[in-house]
Amino acid sequence: MINRERTFITFQVGLALAALLVGTLLGPFQALEHSKIDLYPLLKPLISNYYQGLTIHGVLNALVFTTLFIMGFHTFCTINGLNRRLKWFGLAATGLGFMVLGFILAGTTMFLNQATVLYTFYPPMKATPWFYIGLTSLIVGSWMIGWSQLATLAEWKKENPGVKTPLITMGCMVNTILWQLATLGIGIQMLVLVIPWALNLTPATDALLNRVLFWFTGHPLVYFWLLPAYVSWYSLLPRQVEGKLFSDPLARLSFWGFLIFSTPVGFHHQFADPGVPVVWKYIHALLTFLVVIPSFMTAFTVIASLERAGRKKGGTGLFGWISRLNWKNPSVSAQLLSGLIFFFGGIGGIINASGSLNLVIHNTTWVPGHFHLTVATATTLTFMGITFWLVPHLSRKNLKLPKIALASTWTWFIGMIFFSLGMHWLGLLGAPRRVPFSTASYDHPSWHLPQALTGIGGAILLVAATLYFISIFATILSKEKAAAPIEIPIAEAEIEPSHTPAWLDYWKPWIILAIILVIIGYGPILIQMFGNINAVSPGFKVW
Ligand code: HAS
């Protein structure tokens, strides 16, 4: 890899890990708070209350870490998959500048306690305009980097007519397109509604319209987090377990499935919102069930790839192949454990999507329980697994303390089981999300056991994060260079991609279909809402 691109990617991954470091270390404070142990006073004057801590935790982990890491990983997979330099590098570098600015603005305003509005920043809670400008800058920067990746792909396609896009690049670029489409919602929200209102250019805002535009982006956002993990499970993991990808066509079809179905589903976050006509809730619920299908296809294809690899290495019986899967490699164990956890997170998602069941769990601790299995494990633990070869590859040093790295994957897995079990259970008992349980107002004797599990989970996760960063820092700070270049474990498919049907590499029809579905899923309701705009909410500072 050329030094210019290496530095560019290293910078993004490094910043992403810095955000994760701060964001994730605040997690145990939340978890312990949920078991009524309030350690926030220890963090004064840096962080003055539970809500400020929760905002920093959510924004740094869910918005900053993910977006920076994904942009770096996408760039890596684009240039290495296509084996060429990044086109429009100046644009990408400017984009990175915007992202850094966004990170600084959002981070500073949160630490100054001027933006304690949580990661969903629902108006009429009102933060300083610099917070919103920071988040907008982060997104605009990611668009620019995305355009540069897409230009690289377009140039490659022009020079290689009829050749299938390498899967590793295809998956990432579908995700880049998904991101460009999905962020139109939040882009309009920020530029038309929130920033003018935060700057006091408009006296009041429409709270419901804000929520609708937020969730326009908010749900495809979760697939934007998930798809790089799927890219790794499809394109890298099979090689890491000494096998091959079971089906190249199924992998491609599932990426296209995500592109077309993941955006027009946002109302499943608003089943309980008055003001959204019920017919739209039904349409989005139906589409939500369709977006589950590519995940089931992924479960089938990835597990088939793993099973064949395990059997080739002598695994017998129904499950005997599982023990043959290079569990000692921390990158492999991180991804396998992520997949196992995601199975349960995904089933929880299907429960959430069912209108009547949603009413039982909405706004309870069940929901953070769900998203710690999905984004905080399927995504984050997979990204951690990727860094176990990517950081060595970028730094040209071998992974240091691999046993510590391995231990971090297992402790993350175990910690998350305790934490999420506690949170799901508490939610079923009616405990609300986003409240400080250490205050007397939120208490019930039946909550105490699941609260204890949540706290224990948080403590184990603190150990996991510490072990992870020890191994990563030991690698970065090591003075020893690797004897040979560290390989990128790109997997081959069992049947050559040249046999994959050509329509699975036609980009335009899929993109057009995705746009049409977004127009159907959101067009009429947005026209109606913008036509009857109800800007009556002044801003409130509730902290
Ligand atoms: Fe979700 C709320 C529905 C997936 C994240 N979700 C959230 C929130 C977040 C989030 C952050 O319908 C909270 C937002 C907030 O703050 O209010 N979610 C779903 C559905 C899916 C789903 C149907 N969610 C995700 C993913 C996320 C994520 C992925 C992040 C990455 N979610 C909802 C709904 C709500 C919601 C409602 C609103 C709740 C409310 O009322 O507030 C599906 O896409 C899930 C499909 C997945 C599967 C699993 C397939 C299994 C696989 C594993 C294979 C195993 C392997 C391992 C490879 C069906 C692929 C093998 C290993 C061996 C050792 C053999």
Coordinates of C-alpha atoms in Angstrom, one line a residue, residues 232-233 236-242 306 313 322 324-339 381-382 384-386 388-389 406 409-410 489:
S232 CA -15.4 -9.1 7.2
W233 CA -17.5 -12.2 7.9
L236 CA -12.0 -12.2 5.4
L237 CA -13.2 -14.6 8.1
P238 CA -13.4 -17.7 5.8
R239 CA -9.7 -17.3 4.9
Q240 CA -8.9 -16.8 8.6
V241 CA -10.4 -20.2 9.4
E242 CA -8.5 -21.7 6.4
L306 CA -17.3 -21.9 8.6
K313 CA -9.9 -29.8 9.3
I322 CA -17.0 -25.6 15.6
R324 CA -11.7 -26.6 14.7
L325 CA -12.1 -23.0 13.8
N326 CA -8.8 -21.3 14.9
W327 CA -10.3 -20.1 18.1
K328 CA -6.8 -19.2 19.3
N329 CA -6.6 -16.4 16.8
P330 CA -8.1 -13.3 18.6
S331 CA -9.3 -11.9 15.3
V332 CA -11.3 -15.1 14.6
S333 CA -12.6 -15.5 18.1
A334 CA -13.8 -11.9 18.1
Q335 CA -15.8 -12.4 14.9
L336 CA -17.2 -15.8 15.9
L337 CA -18.3 -14.5 19.3
S338 CA -19.8 -11.4 17.6
G339 CA -21.8 -13.7 15.3
L381 CA -16.3 -6.7 18.7
T382 CA -15.9 -7.5 15.0
M384 CA -11.9 -5.0 17.4
G385 CA -11.2 -8.4 15.7
I386 CA -10.4 -6.5 12.4
F388 CA -6.0 -7.4 15.5
W389 CA -4.7 -7.7 11.9
L406 CA -7.8 -13.2 23.0
T409 CA -12.6 -11.0 23.1
W410 CA -13.9 -13.6 25.6
P489 CA -6.6 -12.3 4.8

